[in-house]
Amino acid sequence: TYADSDYPCRLRNCPDAPLVLFVRGKCNLNADHIISIVGTRKSTPYGKDVVDGIVRDLRQQCPDVVVLSGLAYGIDIIAHRAALRNDIPTVGVVAHGQDRIYPQLHRDEANKMVLGNGAVVTEYFHGTAPEPRNFLQRNRIIAGMSDATIVAESASHGGGLVTARIAQDYGREVFAIPG
């Protein structure tokens, strides 16, 4: 809960922080460095290569980093997979209850995250379906838990830009990968 010492301290400082988070996994949500990577669901090989390179470089330059994203298609899952390959803890913030993974195609990655040093986080109770409005709500958690947000290949009206706007409103750094 909001009052627990394990509650993400960065998120606690946000005016619209959820009162409760449900966490599966053992990732330190108050790690020294948390970087979110978000972007288009229709990523290109260029976007994949750049995100892979950034995550690999993060591992070398900042060994205590956590990579956070939304477990969605495209850039999100690319970031999670890159983190897993580079043995970096990764956190997926989802827009539904912990009793499911959406998209179901990413269930294996979610399990690897939870069994490793990562986690799956949500503010939604078991039984909550992945409704469209939940994804927009989820973006504030991604932005709020992070020190900085990297946006890769976002559509002009995509969720990546929504997350970037929220991150800026929270006073966080925002970086964009051209594309």
JSON list of C-alpha atoms in Angstrom, two decimals:
[
{"chain": "A", "resi": 1, "resn": "THR", "atom": "CA", "xyz": [0.00, 0.00, 0.00]},
{"chain": "A", "resi": 2, "resn": "TYR", "atom": "CA", "xyz": [0.90, 3.65, -0.27]},
{"chain": "A", "resi": 3, "resn": "ALA", "atom": "CA", "xyz": [2.00, 3.64, 3.39]},
{"chain": "A", "resi": 4, "resn": "ASP", "atom": "CA", "xyz": [4.37, 0.63, 3.09]},
{"chain": "A", "resi": 5, "resn": "SER", "atom": "CA", "xyz": [8.12, 1.15, 2.94]},
{"chain": "A", "resi": 6, "resn": "ASP", "atom": "CA", "xyz": [8.26, -1.11, -0.15]},
{"chain": "A", "resi": 7, "resn": "TYR", "atom": "CA", "xyz": [5.88, 1.16, -2.08]},
{"chain": "A", "resi": 8, "resn": "PRO", "atom": "CA", "xyz": [7.79, 2.80, -4.97]},
{"chain": "A", "resi": 9, "resn": "CYS", "atom": "CA", "xyz": [9.13, 6.06, -3.52]},
{"chain": "A", "resi": 10, "resn": "ARG", "atom": "CA", "xyz": [9.15, 7.84, -6.89]},
{"chain": "A", "resi": 11, "resn": "LEU", "atom": "CA", "xyz": [5.49, 6.97, -7.44]},
{"chain": "A", "resi": 12, "resn": "ARG", "atom": "CA", "xyz": [4.56, 8.04, -3.92]},
{"chain": "A", "resi": 13, "resn": "ASN", "atom": "CA", "xyz": [5.57, 11.59, -4.90]},
{"chain": "A", "resi": 14, "resn": "CYS", "atom": "CA", "xyz": [3.04, 11.69, -7.75]},
{"chain": "A", "resi": 15, "resn": "PRO", "atom": "CA", "xyz": [-0.31, 13.38, -7.04]},
{"chain": "A", "resi": 16, "resn": "ASP", "atom": "CA", "xyz": [-2.34, 10.56, -8.64]},
{"chain": "A", "resi": 17, "resn": "ALA", "atom": "CA", "xyz": [-0.41, 7.59, -7.23]},
{"chain": "A", "resi": 18, "resn": "PRO", "atom": "CA", "xyz": [-2.54, 4.49, -6.68]},
{"chain": "A", "resi": 19, "resn": "LEU", "atom": "CA", "xyz": [-3.23, 3.57, -3.07]},
{"chain": "A", "resi": 20, "resn": "VAL", "atom": "CA", "xyz": [-2.46, -0.11, -3.69]},
{"chain": "A", "resi": 21, "resn": "LEU", "atom": "CA", "xyz": [-0.12, -1.98, -6.01]},
{"chain": "A", "resi": 22, "resn": "PHE", "atom": "CA", "xyz": [-0.16, -5.72, -6.57]},
{"chain": "A", "resi": 23, "resn": "VAL", "atom": "CA", "xyz": [3.34, -7.07, -7.22]},
{"chain": "A", "resi": 24, "resn": "ARG", "atom": "CA", "xyz": [4.42, -10.50, -8.42]},
{"chain": "A", "resi": 25, "resn": "GLY", "atom": "CA", "xyz": [8.17, -10.95, -8.22]},
{"chain": "A", "resi": 26, "resn": "LYS", "atom": "CA", "xyz": [11.00, -9.70, -6.09]},
{"chain": "A", "resi": 27, "resn": "CYS", "atom": "CA", "xyz": [12.34, -6.64, -7.90]},
{"chain": "A", "resi": 28, "resn": "ASN", "atom": "CA", "xyz": [13.36, -3.70, -5.76]},
{"chain": "A", "resi": 29, "resn": "LEU", "atom": "CA", "xyz": [10.88, -1.03, -6.87]},
{"chain": "A", "resi": 30, "resn": "ASN", "atom": "CA", "xyz": [13.03, 1.52, -5.06]},
{"chain": "A", "resi": 31, "resn": "ALA", "atom": "CA", "xyz": [16.26, 0.66, -6.88]},
{"chain": "A", "resi": 32, "resn": "ASP", "atom": "CA", "xyz": [18.78, 3.46, -7.39]},
{"chain": "A", "resi": 33, "resn": "HIS", "atom": "CA", "xyz": [18.05, 3.74, -11.12]},
{"chain": "A", "resi": 34, "resn": "ILE", "atom": "CA", "xyz": [14.78, 2.90, -12.90]},
{"chain": "A", "resi": 35, "resn": "ILE", "atom": "CA", "xyz": [14.43, 3.66, -16.61]},
{"chain": "A", "resi": 36, "resn": "SER", "atom": "CA", "xyz": [11.20, 3.15, -18.50]},
{"chain": "A", "resi": 37, "resn": "ILE", "atom": "CA", "xyz": [11.28, 2.36, -22.21]},
{"chain": "A", "resi": 38, "resn": "VAL", "atom": "CA", "xyz": [8.04, 2.78, -24.13]},
{"chain": "A", "resi": 39, "resn": "GLY", "atom": "CA", "xyz": [6.98, 3.31, -27.72]},
{"chain": "A", "resi": 40, "resn": "THR", "atom": "CA", "xyz": [5.07, 2.06, -30.68]},
{"chain": "A", "resi": 41, "resn": "ARG", "atom": "CA", "xyz": [3.42, -1.32, -30.90]},
{"chain": "A", "resi": 42, "resn": "LYS", "atom": "CA", "xyz": [4.50, -1.43, -34.56]},
{"chain": "A", "resi": 43, "resn": "SER", "atom": "CA", "xyz": [8.25, -1.28, -34.07]},
{"chain": "A", "resi": 44, "resn": "THR", "atom": "CA", "xyz": [10.76, -1.47, -36.89]},
{"chain": "A", "resi": 45, "resn": "PRO", "atom": "CA", "xyz": [14.09, -3.31, -37.00]},
{"chain": "A", "resi": 46, "resn": "TYR", "atom": "CA", "xyz": [15.70, 0.10, -36.41]},
{"chain": "A", "resi": 47, "resn": "GLY", "atom": "CA", "xyz": [13.70, 0.60, -33.19]},
{"chain": "A", "resi": 48, "resn": "LYS", "atom": "CA", "xyz": [14.57, -2.90, -31.99]},
{"chain": "A", "resi": 49, "resn": "ASP", "atom": "CA", "xyz": [18.28, -2.39, -32.68]},
{"chain": "A", "resi": 50, "resn": "VAL", "atom": "CA", "xyz": [18.36, 0.96, -30.89]},
{"chain": "A", "resi": 51, "resn": "VAL", "atom": "CA", "xyz": [16.48, -0.33, -27.83]},
{"chain": "A", "resi": 52, "resn": "ASP", "atom": "CA", "xyz": [18.70, -3.42, -27.70]},
{"chain": "A", "resi": 53, "resn": "GLY", "atom": "CA", "xyz": [21.76, -1.17, -27.81]},
{"chain": "A", "resi": 54, "resn": "ILE", "atom": "CA", "xyz": [20.48, 1.18, -25.13]},
{"chain": "A", "resi": 55, "resn": "VAL", "atom": "CA", "xyz": [19.66, -1.68, -22.77]},
{"chain": "A", "resi": 56, "resn": "ARG", "atom": "CA", "xyz": [23.04, -3.32, -23.40]},
{"chain": "A", "resi": 57, "resn": "ASP", "atom": "CA", "xyz": [24.77, 0.02, -22.73]},
{"chain": "A", "resi": 58, "resn": "LEU", "atom": "CA", "xyz": [22.72, 0.56, -19.58]},
{"chain": "A", "resi": 59, "resn": "ARG", "atom": "CA", "xyz": [24.02, -2.75, -18.27]},
{"chain": "A", "resi": 60, "resn": "GLN", "atom": "CA", "xyz": [27.60, -1.64, -18.82]},
{"chain": "A", "resi": 61, "resn": "GLN", "atom": "CA", "xyz": [27.26, 1.97, -17.65]},
{"chain": "A", "resi": 62, "resn": "CYS", "atom": "CA", "xyz": [24.75, 1.53, -14.83]},
{"chain": "A", "resi": 63, "resn": "PRO", "atom": "CA", "xyz": [24.86, -2.04, -13.50]},
{"chain": "A", "resi": 64, "resn": "ASP", "atom": "CA", "xyz": [22.18, -1.42, -10.83]},
{"chain": "A", "resi": 65, "resn": "VAL", "atom": "CA", "xyz": [19.50, -0.27, -13.30]},
{"chain": "A", "resi": 66, "resn": "VAL", "atom": "CA", "xyz": [15.95, -1.62, -13.58]},
{"chain": "A", "resi": 67, "resn": "VAL", "atom": "CA", "xyz": [14.17, -1.49, -16.95]},
{"chain": "A", "resi": 68, "resn": "LEU", "atom": "CA", "xyz": [10.44, -0.84, -16.75]},
{"chain": "A", "resi": 69, "resn": "SER", "atom": "CA", "xyz": [7.78, -1.01, -19.47]},
{"chain": "A", "resi": 70, "resn": "GLY", "atom": "CA", "xyz": [4.21, -2.08, -20.14]},
{"chain": "A", "resi": 71, "resn": "LEU", "atom": "CA", "xyz": [4.59, -5.66, -21.43]},
{"chain": "A", "resi": 72, "resn": "ALA", "atom": "CA", "xyz": [2.74, -4.64, -24.62]},
{"chain": "A", "resi": 73, "resn": "TYR", "atom": "CA", "xyz": [3.55, -5.47, -28.23]},
{"chain": "A", "resi": 74, "resn": "GLY", "atom": "CA", "xyz": [6.37, -3.64, -29.96]},
{"chain": "A", "resi": 75, "resn": "ILE", "atom": "CA", "xyz": [8.91, -1.54, -28.08]},
{"chain": "A", "resi": 76, "resn": "ASP", "atom": "CA", "xyz": [7.65, -2.63, -24.64]},
{"chain": "A", "resi": 77, "resn": "ILE", "atom": "CA", "xyz": [8.33, -6.33, -25.14]},
{"chain": "A", "resi": 78, "resn": "ILE", "atom": "CA", "xyz": [11.57, -5.54, -27.00]},
{"chain": "A", "resi": 79, "resn": "ALA", "atom": "CA", "xyz": [12.78, -3.64, -23.91]},
{"chain": "A", "resi": 80, "resn": "HIS", "atom": "CA", "xyz": [11.78, -6.46, -21.54]},
{"chain": "A", "resi": 81, "resn": "ARG", "atom": "CA", "xyz": [13.46, -9.11, -23.72]},
{"chain": "A", "resi": 82, "resn": "ALA", "atom": "CA", "xyz": [16.63, -7.03, -24.01]},
{"chain": "A", "resi": 83, "resn": "ALA", "atom": "CA", "xyz": [16.72, -6.63, -20.23]},
{"chain": "A", "resi": 84, "resn": "LEU", "atom": "CA", "xyz": [16.26, -10.37, -19.72]},
{"chain": "A", "resi": 85, "resn": "ARG", "atom": "CA", "xyz": [19.07, -11.13, -22.22]},
{"chain": "A", "resi": 86, "resn": "ASN", "atom": "CA", "xyz": [21.37, -8.70, -20.42]},
{"chain": "A", "resi": 87, "resn": "ASP", "atom": "CA", "xyz": [20.48, -9.98, -16.93]},
{"chain": "A", "resi": 88, "resn": "ILE", "atom": "CA", "xyz": [18.87, -6.67, -15.94]},
{"chain": "A", "resi": 89, "resn": "PRO", "atom": "CA", "xyz": [15.85, -6.72, -13.63]},
{"chain": "A", "resi": 90, "resn": "THR", "atom": "CA", "xyz": [12.78, -5.72, -15.60]},
{"chain": "A", "resi": 91, "resn": "VAL", "atom": "CA", "xyz": [9.30, -4.74, -14.44]},
{"chain": "A", "resi": 92, "resn": "GLY", "atom": "CA", "xyz": [6.13, -4.99, -16.49]},
{"chain": "A", "resi": 93, "resn": "VAL", "atom": "CA", "xyz": [3.33, -2.65, -15.46]},
{"chain": "A", "resi": 94, "resn": "VAL", "atom": "CA", "xyz": [0.09, -4.18, -16.69]},
{"chain": "A", "resi": 95, "resn": "ALA", "atom": "CA", "xyz": [-3.43, -2.86, -17.23]},
{"chain": "A", "resi": 96, "resn": "HIS", "atom": "CA", "xyz": [-5.35, -5.77, -15.71]},
{"chain": "A", "resi": 97, "resn": "GLY", "atom": "CA", "xyz": [-5.39, -8.11, -12.74]},
{"chain": "A", "resi": 98, "resn": "GLN", "atom": "CA", "xyz": [-2.50, -10.44, -11.88]},
{"chain": "A", "resi": 99, "resn": "ASP", "atom": "CA", "xyz": [-4.62, -13.47, -12.80]},
{"chain": "A", "resi": 100, "resn": "ARG", "atom": "CA", "xyz": [-3.88, -12.96, -16.50]},
{"chain": "A", "resi": 101, "resn": "ILE", "atom": "CA", "xyz": [-1.23, -11.61, -18.84]},
{"chain": "A", "resi": 102, "resn": "TYR", "atom": "CA", "xyz": [-2.20, -9.50, -21.82]},
{"chain": "A", "resi": 103, "resn": "PRO", "atom": "CA", "xyz": [-1.20, -10.05, -24.46]},
{"chain": "A", "resi": 104, "resn": "GLN", "atom": "CA", "xyz": [-1.13, -13.75, -23.68]},
{"chain": "A", "resi": 105, "resn": "LEU", "atom": "CA", "xyz": [1.74, -14.14, -26.14]},
{"chain": "A", "resi": 106, "resn": "HIS", "atom": "CA", "xyz": [3.99, -12.42, -23.55]},
{"chain": "A", "resi": 107, "resn": "ARG", "atom": "CA", "xyz": [3.24, -14.85, -20.72]},
{"chain": "A", "resi": 108, "resn": "ASP", "atom": "CA", "xyz": [6.65, -16.56, -21.00]},
{"chain": "A", "resi": 109, "resn": "GLU", "atom": "CA", "xyz": [8.49, -13.24, -20.66]},
{"chain": "A", "resi": 110, "resn": "ALA", "atom": "CA", "xyz": [6.32, -12.27, -17.68]},
{"chain": "A", "resi": 111, "resn": "ASN", "atom": "CA", "xyz": [7.13, -15.58, -15.99]},
{"chain": "A", "resi": 112, "resn": "LYS", "atom": "CA", "xyz": [10.86, -15.12, -16.65]},
{"chain": "A", "resi": 113, "resn": "MET", "atom": "CA", "xyz": [10.65, -11.64, -15.16]},
{"chain": "A", "resi": 114, "resn": "VAL", "atom": "CA", "xyz": [8.90, -12.87, -12.02]},
{"chain": "A", "resi": 115, "resn": "LEU", "atom": "CA", "xyz": [11.17, -15.92, -11.58]},
{"chain": "A", "resi": 116, "resn": "GLY", "atom": "CA", "xyz": [14.26, -13.78, -12.10]},
{"chain": "A", "resi": 117, "resn": "ASN", "atom": "CA", "xyz": [14.91, -10.44, -10.44]},
{"chain": "A", "resi": 118, "resn": "GLY", "atom": "CA", "xyz": [11.98, -8.66, -12.06]},
{"chain": "A", "resi": 119, "resn": "ALA", "atom": "CA", "xyz": [8.29, -8.24, -11.38]},
{"chain": "A", "resi": 120, "resn": "VAL", "atom": "CA", "xyz": [4.83, -7.69, -12.81]},
{"chain": "A", "resi": 121, "resn": "VAL", "atom": "CA", "xyz": [3.00, -4.77, -11.22]},
{"chain": "A", "resi": 122, "resn": "THR", "atom": "CA", "xyz": [-0.61, -3.61, -11.42]},
{"chain": "A", "resi": 123, "resn": "GLU", "atom": "CA", "xyz": [-3.08, -1.49, -9.54]},
{"chain": "A", "resi": 124, "resn": "TYR", "atom": "CA", "xyz": [-5.97, -3.72, -10.63]},
{"chain": "A", "resi": 125, "resn": "PHE", "atom": "CA", "xyz": [-7.64, -6.52, -8.66]},
{"chain": "A", "resi": 126, "resn": "HIS", "atom": "CA", "xyz": [-7.81, -10.12, -9.88]},
{"chain": "A", "resi": 127, "resn": "GLY", "atom": "CA", "xyz": [-10.53, -10.48, -12.46]},
{"chain": "A", "resi": 128, "resn": "THR", "atom": "CA", "xyz": [-9.99, -7.03, -13.98]},
{"chain": "A", "resi": 129, "resn": "ALA", "atom": "CA", "xyz": [-9.95, -7.28, -17.77]},
{"chain": "A", "resi": 130, "resn": "PRO", "atom": "CA", "xyz": [-7.52, -5.30, -19.95]},
{"chain": "A", "resi": 131, "resn": "GLU", "atom": "CA", "xyz": [-9.95, -2.50, -20.82]},
{"chain": "A", "resi": 132, "resn": "PRO", "atom": "CA", "xyz": [-8.70, 0.34, -23.08]},
{"chain": "A", "resi": 133, "resn": "ARG", "atom": "CA", "xyz": [-9.02, 2.97, -20.33]},
{"chain": "A", "resi": 134, "resn": "ASN", "atom": "CA", "xyz": [-6.81, 0.88, -18.03]},
{"chain": "A", "resi": 135, "resn": "PHE", "atom": "CA", "xyz": [-3.86, 1.25, -20.41]},
{"chain": "A", "resi": 136, "resn": "LEU", "atom": "CA", "xyz": [-3.94, 5.03, -20.15]},
{"chain": "A", "resi": 137, "resn": "GLN", "atom": "CA", "xyz": [-4.15, 4.77, -16.36]},
{"chain": "A", "resi": 138, "resn": "ARG", "atom": "CA", "xyz": [-1.26, 2.30, -16.38]},
{"chain": "A", "resi": 139, "resn": "ASN", "atom": "CA", "xyz": [0.95, 4.84, -18.18]},
{"chain": "A", "resi": 140, "resn": "ARG", "atom": "CA", "xyz": [1.02, 7.13, -15.14]},
{"chain": "A", "resi": 141, "resn": "ILE", "atom": "CA", "xyz": [2.50, 4.28, -13.08]},
{"chain": "A", "resi": 142, "resn": "ILE", "atom": "CA", "xyz": [5.19, 3.65, -15.69]},
{"chain": "A", "resi": 143, "resn": "ALA", "atom": "CA", "xyz": [6.08, 7.36, -15.72]},
{"chain": "A", "resi": 144, "resn": "GLY", "atom": "CA", "xyz": [5.81, 7.72, -11.95]},
{"chain": "A", "resi": 145, "resn": "MET", "atom": "CA", "xyz": [8.02, 4.76, -11.04]},
{"chain": "A", "resi": 146, "resn": "SER", "atom": "CA", "xyz": [10.86, 5.89, -13.33]},
{"chain": "A", "resi": 147, "resn": "ASP", "atom": "CA", "xyz": [13.72, 8.34, -13.07]},
{"chain": "A", "resi": 148, "resn": "ALA", "atom": "CA", "xyz": [13.56, 8.82, -16.82]},
{"chain": "A", "resi": 149, "resn": "THR", "atom": "CA", "xyz": [11.47, 7.66, -19.77]},
{"chain": "A", "resi": 150, "resn": "ILE", "atom": "CA", "xyz": [12.86, 6.73, -23.18]},
{"chain": "A", "resi": 151, "resn": "VAL", "atom": "CA", "xyz": [10.34, 6.89, -26.02]},
{"chain": "A", "resi": 152, "resn": "ALA", "atom": "CA", "xyz": [11.12, 4.84, -29.13]},
{"chain": "A", "resi": 153, "resn": "GLU", "atom": "CA", "xyz": [9.21, 5.21, -32.38]},
{"chain": "A", "resi": 154, "resn": "SER", "atom": "CA", "xyz": [5.97, 6.42, -30.84]},
{"chain": "A", "resi": 155, "resn": "ALA", "atom": "CA", "xyz": [2.95, 7.06, -33.02]},
{"chain": "A", "resi": 156, "resn": "SER", "atom": "CA", "xyz": [1.78, 10.67, -33.02]},
{"chain": "A", "resi": 157, "resn": "HIS", "atom": "CA", "xyz": [-1.13, 9.77, -30.73]},
{"chain": "A", "resi": 158, "resn": "GLY", "atom": "CA", "xyz": [0.34, 6.67, -29.11]},
{"chain": "A", "resi": 159, "resn": "GLY", "atom": "CA", "xyz": [0.57, 5.62, -25.51]},
{"chain": "A", "resi": 160, "resn": "GLY", "atom": "CA", "xyz": [4.32, 6.26, -25.57]},
{"chain": "A", "resi": 161, "resn": "LEU", "atom": "CA", "xyz": [3.71, 9.98, -26.02]},
{"chain": "A", "resi": 162, "resn": "VAL", "atom": "CA", "xyz": [1.07, 9.91, -23.29]},
{"chain": "A", "resi": 163, "resn": "THR", "atom": "CA", "xyz": [3.62, 8.35, -20.95]},
{"chain": "A", "resi": 164, "resn": "ALA", "atom": "CA", "xyz": [6.21, 10.95, -21.97]},
{"chain": "A", "resi": 165, "resn": "ARG", "atom": "CA", "xyz": [3.79, 13.79, -21.28]},
{"chain": "A", "resi": 166, "resn": "ILE", "atom": "CA", "xyz": [2.97, 12.38, -17.86]},
{"chain": "A", "resi": 167, "resn": "ALA", "atom": "CA", "xyz": [6.67, 11.91, -17.09]},
{"chain": "A", "resi": 168, "resn": "GLN", "atom": "CA", "xyz": [7.32, 15.54, -17.99]},
{"chain": "A", "resi": 169, "resn": "ASP", "atom": "CA", "xyz": [4.42, 16.63, -15.77]},
{"chain": "A", "resi": 170, "resn": "TYR", "atom": "CA", "xyz": [6.06, 14.67, -12.93]},
{"chain": "A", "resi": 171, "resn": "GLY", "atom": "CA", "xyz": [9.35, 16.49, -13.56]},
{"chain": "A", "resi": 172, "resn": "ARG", "atom": "CA", "xyz": [11.12, 13.41, -14.91]},
{"chain": "A", "resi": 173, "resn": "GLU", "atom": "CA", "xyz": [13.61, 13.30, -17.77]},
{"chain": "A", "resi": 174, "resn": "VAL", "atom": "CA", "xyz": [12.24, 12.25, -21.14]},
{"chain": "A", "resi": 175, "resn": "PHE", "atom": "CA", "xyz": [14.38, 11.07, -24.05]},
{"chain": "A", "resi": 176, "resn": "ALA", "atom": "CA", "xyz": [13.27, 10.28, -27.59]},
{"chain": "A", "resi": 177, "resn": "ILE", "atom": "CA", "xyz": [14.75, 7.94, -30.14]},
{"chain": "A", "resi": 178, "resn": "PRO", "atom": "CA", "xyz": [14.28, 9.51, -33.56]},
{"chain": "A", "resi": 179, "resn": "GLY", "atom": "CA", "xyz": [12.28, 7.47, -36.01]}
]
